[in-house]
Structures are given as structure tokens and as C-alpha cells.
Amino acid sequence: MATPAFEELVEDFEFLEDWEDRYRHVIDLGKAMDPLAEPLRVPATKVDGCASQVWLHAQFDGGKLHFDGASDAMIVSGLIAVLRKLYNGLTPAEVGAVDAKAELARLGLNDHLSAQRSNGLRAMIERVRETAAQEA
């Protein structure tokens, strides 16, 4: 169960021949995000378990998740952008139904991230899922 935005990303990745191109694309996605406002970069929005600084700010509008985020690492900003494509616009129940590991495997991310980055990605996914569960 992936959003249309995530399906589009999967299609984009199919056209990118090697992992370096995909890595650059993820970084570009992060660079294209609007910056997270400084007042939202607070301990309550900080994600523990990441090697770099990460903040995720989630809200529900009309029962649908919308979150923004920021990181001090370019690749992590890109991973936030990927997660936004995976989750934004879903209801809390839909967020809970997403098999993030399987969806991200379609991009090949599981095979090319360091252990620290993989742990951080899992922490971000868990934060999104917890936020949705609290809203449900």
C-alpha cells in the first residue's frame, strides 16, 4: 500500500542505473524540501536513534498525515523526503498498514545504507507510526 507519490519514486528509481545515481536522487529530494522552521526544531520533534540530528513534525489535517522534517545530514534529509512520499496523505490506519521495510526494499535502500543510517531510518519510521497511532 503505497501512495501515488511513492509509486512515482519507485518508477524514477527504475530508470536510475546504479546506486550512486539513486543516492544522488535521494539527496536531491532532501534538498528540494522546504526547510523546517527553527521553532519546530525542539526536543519534542527530535528523533532519537539517529546518528545525525533529525527532527520530524507531524500533524493531521482532515484525518490525513502530513509531516515535515529536517536533518543536518544531506542523505538523511533525502530519507525524510522518501518517507514523506511513503506516508503523507494517509490516515492513521493506513500509516499502520504500510510495510515500510518492504516498500523501501523496492528502492533498494536496505542494501545500500550503513547500519547507522538503517537504524536512524527505522527510528524515523517508528516515530511516524507512533504519531499516527496516537491520532487513531
Coordinates of N, CA and C in Angstrom, one line a residue:
M1 N 0.9 -1.2 0.0 CA 0.0 0.0 0.0 C 0.9 1.2 0.0
A2 N 1.1 1.8 -1.1 CA 2.0 2.9 -1.2 C 1.2 4.1 -1.9
T3 N 1.6 5.3 -1.5 CA 0.9 6.5 -2.1 C 1.3 6.6 -3.5
P4 N 0.5 7.4 -4.3 CA 0.9 7.6 -5.7 C 2.3 8.3 -5.8
A5 N 2.6 9.2 -4.8 CA 3.9 9.9 -4.8 C 5.1 8.8 -4.6
F6 N 4.8 7.9 -3.8 CA 5.9 6.8 -3.6 C 6.0 5.9 -4.8
E7 N 4.9 5.6 -5.4 CA 4.9 4.8 -6.7 C 5.7 5.5 -7.8
E8 N 5.5 6.8 -7.8 CA 6.3 7.6 -8.8 C 7.8 7.6 -8.5
L9 N 8.1 7.6 -7.2 CA 9.5 7.5 -6.8 C 10.1 6.1 -7.2
V10 N 9.3 5.1 -7.0 CA 9.7 3.7 -7.4 C 10.0 3.7 -8.9
E11 N 9.1 4.3 -9.7 CA 9.3 4.4 -11.2 C 10.6 5.2 -11.5
D12 N 10.8 6.3 -10.8 CA 12.1 7.1 -11.0 C 13.3 6.2 -10.8
F13 N 13.3 5.4 -9.7 CA 14.4 4.6 -9.3 C 14.7 3.5 -10.3
E14 N 13.6 3.0 -11.0 CA 13.8 2.0 -12.0 C 14.6 2.5 -13.2
F15 N 14.6 3.8 -13.4 CA 15.3 4.4 -14.6 C 16.8 4.7 -14.2
L16 N 17.1 4.8 -12.9 CA 18.4 5.1 -12.5 C 19.2 3.8 -12.5
E17 N 20.3 3.7 -13.2 CA 21.0 2.5 -13.5 C 21.8 2.0 -12.2
D18 N 22.5 2.9 -11.6 CA 23.3 2.4 -10.5 C 23.0 3.1 -9.2
W19 N 23.5 2.5 -8.1 CA 23.2 3.1 -6.8 C 23.6 4.5 -6.6
E20 N 24.8 4.9 -7.1 CA 25.3 6.2 -6.9 C 24.3 7.2 -7.5
D21 N 23.6 6.9 -8.6 CA 22.6 7.8 -9.2 C 21.4 7.9 -8.3
R22 N 21.0 6.7 -7.7 CA 19.9 6.7 -6.8 C 20.2 7.5 -5.5
Y23 N 21.4 7.3 -5.0 CA 21.9 8.0 -3.8 C 21.8 9.6 -4.1
R24 N 22.3 10.0 -5.2 CA 22.2 11.4 -5.6 C 20.8 11.9 -5.6
H25 N 19.9 11.0 -6.2 CA 18.5 11.4 -6.3 C 17.9 11.6 -4.9
V26 N 18.2 10.7 -4.0 CA 17.7 10.8 -2.6 C 18.1 12.1 -2.0
I27 N 19.4 12.4 -2.2 CA 19.9 13.7 -1.7 C 19.2 14.9 -2.3
D28 N 19.0 14.8 -3.6 CA 18.3 15.9 -4.3 C 16.8 16.1 -3.8
L29 N 16.2 15.0 -3.5 CA 14.8 15.0 -2.9 C 14.9 15.8 -1.5
G30 N 15.9 15.5 -0.8 CA 16.0 16.2 0.5 C 16.3 17.7 0.3
K31 N 17.1 18.1 -0.7 CA 17.4 19.5 -0.9 C 16.2 20.2 -1.4
A32 N 15.3 19.5 -2.1 CA 14.1 20.1 -2.6 C 13.0 20.4 -1.6
M33 N 13.1 19.8 -0.4 CA 12.1 20.0 0.7 C 12.2 21.4 1.2
D34 N 11.0 22.0 1.6 CA 11.0 23.2 2.3 C 11.7 23.1 3.6
P35 N 12.5 24.1 4.1 CA 13.2 23.9 5.4 C 12.2 23.8 6.5
L36 N 12.5 23.1 7.5 CA 11.7 23.0 8.7 C 12.0 24.3 9.6
A37 N 10.9 24.9 9.9 CA 11.0 26.2 10.7 C 11.8 25.9 12.0
E38 N 12.7 26.8 12.4 CA 13.5 26.7 13.6 C 12.7 26.4 14.8
P39 N 11.6 27.1 15.0 CA 10.8 26.9 16.2 C 10.3 25.4 16.3
L40 N 10.3 24.7 15.2 CA 9.9 23.3 15.3 C 11.0 22.3 15.5
R41 N 12.2 22.8 15.6 CA 13.4 22.0 15.9 C 13.7 22.1 17.4
V42 N 12.8 21.3 18.1 CA 12.8 21.3 19.5 C 13.0 19.8 20.0
P43 N 13.3 19.6 21.3 CA 13.4 18.2 21.8 C 12.2 17.3 21.5
A44 N 11.0 17.9 21.5 CA 9.8 17.1 21.3 C 9.7 16.5 19.8
T45 N 10.4 17.2 18.9 CA 10.3 16.8 17.5 C 11.6 16.0 17.1
K46 N 12.6 16.0 18.0 CA 13.8 15.4 17.7 C 13.7 13.9 17.7
V47 N 14.3 13.2 16.8 CA 14.2 11.7 16.7 C 15.5 11.1 17.3
D48 N 15.3 10.3 18.4 CA 16.4 9.6 19.0 C 16.7 8.4 18.1
G49 N 18.0 8.0 18.2 CA 18.4 6.8 17.5 C 19.0 7.0 16.1
C50 N 19.1 8.3 15.8 CA 19.8 8.6 14.5 C 21.2 9.1 14.8
A51 N 22.1 8.8 13.9 CA 23.5 9.3 14.0 C 23.6 10.8 13.8
S52 N 22.7 11.3 13.0 CA 22.7 12.8 12.8 C 21.5 13.4 13.5
Q53 N 21.5 14.7 13.5 CA 20.3 15.4 14.1 C 19.1 15.3 13.1
V54 N 18.0 14.9 13.7 CA 16.8 14.7 12.9 C 15.6 15.2 13.7
W55 N 14.8 16.0 13.0 CA 13.5 16.5 13.6 C 12.4 16.1 12.6
L56 N 11.3 15.6 13.2 CA 10.1 15.3 12.4 C 8.9 16.0 13.1
H57 N 8.2 16.8 12.3 CA 7.0 17.5 12.8 C 5.8 17.0 12.1
A58 N 4.9 16.3 12.8 CA 3.7 15.7 12.1 C 2.5 16.4 12.6
Q59 N 1.5 16.5 11.7 CA 0.2 17.0 12.0 C -0.8 16.3 11.1
F60 N -2.1 16.3 11.6 CA -3.2 15.7 10.8 C -4.1 16.8 10.4
D61 N -4.4 16.8 9.1 CA -5.3 17.7 8.5 C -6.4 16.9 7.8
G62 N -7.6 17.1 8.2 CA -8.7 16.3 7.6 C -8.5 14.8 7.8
G63 N -7.9 14.4 8.9 CA -7.6 13.0 9.2 C -6.5 12.4 8.4
K64 N -5.7 13.2 7.7 CA -4.6 12.7 6.9 C -3.3 13.2 7.5
L65 N -2.3 12.3 7.5 CA -1.0 12.7 8.0 C -0.3 13.6 7.0
H66 N 0.4 14.6 7.6 CA 1.3 15.5 6.9 C 2.5 15.7 7.8
F67 N 3.7 15.4 7.4 CA 4.8 15.7 8.2 C 5.9 16.3 7.4
D68 N 6.7 17.1 8.1 CA 7.9 17.8 7.6 C 9.0 17.3 8.5
G69 N 10.2 17.5 8.0 CA 11.4 17.2 8.8 C 12.6 17.9 8.3
A70 N 13.7 17.7 9.0 CA 15.0 18.2 8.7 C 16.0 17.4 9.3
S71 N 17.2 17.5 8.7 CA 18.4 16.8 9.3 C 19.6 17.6 8.9
D72 N 20.7 17.4 9.7 CA 21.9 18.1 9.4 C 22.8 17.3 8.4
A73 N 22.3 16.1 8.0 CA 23.0 15.3 7.0 C 22.1 15.2 5.7
M74 N 22.8 15.4 4.6 CA 22.1 15.5 3.3 C 21.3 14.2 3.0
I75 N 22.0 13.1 3.2 CA 21.3 11.8 2.8 C 20.1 11.6 3.7
V76 N 20.2 12.0 5.0 CA 19.1 11.8 5.9 C 17.9 12.7 5.6
S77 N 18.3 13.9 5.1 CA 17.2 14.8 4.6 C 16.5 14.1 3.5
G78 N 17.3 13.5 2.6 CA 16.7 12.8 1.5 C 15.8 11.6 1.9
L79 N 16.2 10.9 3.0 CA 15.4 9.8 3.5 C 14.1 10.3 4.1
I80 N 14.2 11.5 4.7 CA 12.9 12.1 5.2 C 12.0 12.4 4.0
A81 N 12.5 12.9 2.9 CA 11.7 13.2 1.8 C 11.1 11.9 1.2
V82 N 11.9 10.8 1.3 CA 11.3 9.5 0.8 C 10.2 9.1 1.7
L83 N 10.4 9.2 3.0 CA 9.3 8.8 4.0 C 8.1 9.7 3.8
R84 N 8.3 10.9 3.5 CA 7.1 11.8 3.2 C 6.3 11.3 2.0
K85 N 7.0 10.8 1.0 CA 6.3 10.3 -0.1 C 5.6 9.0 0.2
L86 N 6.2 8.2 1.2 CA 5.6 7.0 1.6 C 4.3 7.2 2.5
Y87 N 4.4 8.2 3.3 CA 3.3 8.3 4.4 C 2.4 9.5 4.2
N88 N 2.9 10.6 3.7 CA 2.0 11.8 3.7 C 0.7 11.6 2.9
G89 N -0.4 12.0 3.5 CA -1.7 11.9 2.9 C -2.5 10.7 3.3
L90 N -1.8 9.9 4.2 CA -2.5 8.6 4.6 C -3.2 8.9 6.0
T91 N -4.3 8.1 6.2 CA -5.0 8.1 7.5 C -4.1 7.4 8.5
P92 N -4.4 7.6 9.8 CA -3.6 6.8 10.8 C -3.7 5.3 10.6
A93 N -4.8 4.8 10.2 CA -4.9 3.3 10.0 C -4.1 2.9 8.8
E94 N -4.1 3.7 7.8 CA -3.3 3.4 6.6 C -1.8 3.5 6.9
V95 N -1.4 4.4 7.7 CA 0.0 4.5 8.1 C 0.4 3.2 8.8
G96 N -0.4 2.7 9.7 CA -0.2 1.5 10.4 C -0.1 0.3 9.5
A97 N -0.8 0.3 8.4 CA -0.8 -0.8 7.5 C 0.4 -0.9 6.5
V98 N 1.1 0.2 6.4 CA 2.2 0.3 5.5 C 3.4 -0.6 6.0
D99 N 3.8 -1.5 5.1 CA 5.0 -2.3 5.4 C 6.2 -1.6 4.9
A100 N 6.7 -0.7 5.7 CA 7.8 0.3 5.3 C 9.0 -0.5 4.8
K101 N 9.4 -1.6 5.5 CA 10.6 -2.3 5.1 C 10.4 -2.9 3.7
A102 N 9.3 -3.4 3.4 CA 9.0 -4.0 2.0 C 8.9 -2.8 1.0
E103 N 8.3 -1.7 1.3 CA 8.2 -0.6 0.4 C 9.6 -0.1 0.1
L104 N 10.4 0.2 1.1 CA 11.7 0.8 0.9 C 12.6 -0.2 0.2
A105 N 12.4 -1.5 0.4 CA 13.2 -2.5 -0.3 C 13.0 -2.4 -1.8
R106 N 11.8 -1.9 -2.3 CA 11.6 -1.7 -3.7 C 12.5 -0.7 -4.3
L107 N 13.1 0.2 -3.4 CA 14.0 1.2 -3.8 C 15.5 0.7 -3.7
G108 N 15.7 -0.4 -3.0 CA 17.0 -0.9 -2.8 C 17.7 -0.2 -1.6
L109 N 17.0 0.5 -0.8 CA 17.6 1.3 0.3 C 18.2 0.3 1.3
N110 N 17.6 -0.8 1.6 CA 18.0 -1.7 2.6 C 19.4 -2.2 2.3
D111 N 19.8 -2.3 1.1 CA 21.1 -2.9 0.7 C 22.2 -1.9 0.7
H112 N 21.9 -0.6 0.7 CA 22.9 0.4 0.5 C 23.1 1.4 1.6
L113 N 22.4 1.3 2.7 CA 22.6 2.2 3.8 C 23.5 1.6 4.8
S114 N 24.3 2.4 5.5 CA 25.1 1.9 6.6 C 24.2 1.4 7.7
A115 N 24.8 0.7 8.6 CA 24.0 0.2 9.8 C 23.4 1.4 10.6
Q116 N 24.2 2.4 10.7 CA 23.8 3.6 11.5 C 22.6 4.3 10.8
R117 N 22.7 4.4 9.4 CA 21.7 5.1 8.7 C 20.4 4.2 8.7
S118 N 20.6 2.9 8.6 CA 19.4 2.0 8.7 C 18.7 2.1 10.0
N119 N 19.5 2.2 11.1 CA 18.9 2.3 12.4 C 18.2 3.7 12.5
G120 N 18.7 4.7 12.0 CA 18.1 6.0 12.0 C 16.8 6.0 11.2
L121 N 16.8 5.3 10.1 CA 15.6 5.2 9.2 C 14.5 4.5 10.0
R122 N 14.9 3.4 10.7 CA 13.9 2.7 11.5 C 13.3 3.6 12.6
A123 N 14.2 4.4 13.2 CA 13.7 5.3 14.2 C 12.7 6.3 13.7
M124 N 13.0 6.8 12.5 CA 12.1 7.8 11.9 C 10.8 7.1 11.5
I125 N 10.8 5.9 11.0 CA 9.6 5.2 10.7 C 8.8 4.9 11.9
E126 N 9.4 4.5 13.0 CA 8.8 4.3 14.3 C 8.1 5.6 14.8
R127 N 8.8 6.7 14.7 CA 8.2 8.0 15.1 C 6.9 8.3 14.3
V128 N 6.9 8.1 13.0 CA 5.8 8.3 12.2 C 4.6 7.4 12.6
R129 N 4.9 6.1 12.8 CA 3.9 5.2 13.2 C 3.3 5.5 14.6
E130 N 4.2 5.9 15.5 CA 3.7 6.2 16.9 C 2.8 7.5 16.8
T131 N 3.2 8.4 16.0 CA 2.4 9.6 15.9 C 1.0 9.3 15.3
A132 N 1.0 8.4 14.3 CA -0.3 8.0 13.7 C -1.1 7.2 14.7
A133 N -0.5 6.4 15.5 CA -1.2 5.5 16.4 C -1.9 6.4 17.5
Q134 N -1.2 7.5 17.9 CA -1.8 8.4 18.9 C -3.0 9.1 18.3
E135 N -3.0 9.4 17.0 CA -4.1 10.1 16.4 C -5.3 9.2 16.2
A136 N -5.0 7.9 16.1 CA -6.1 6.9 15.7 C -7.2 6.8 16.8

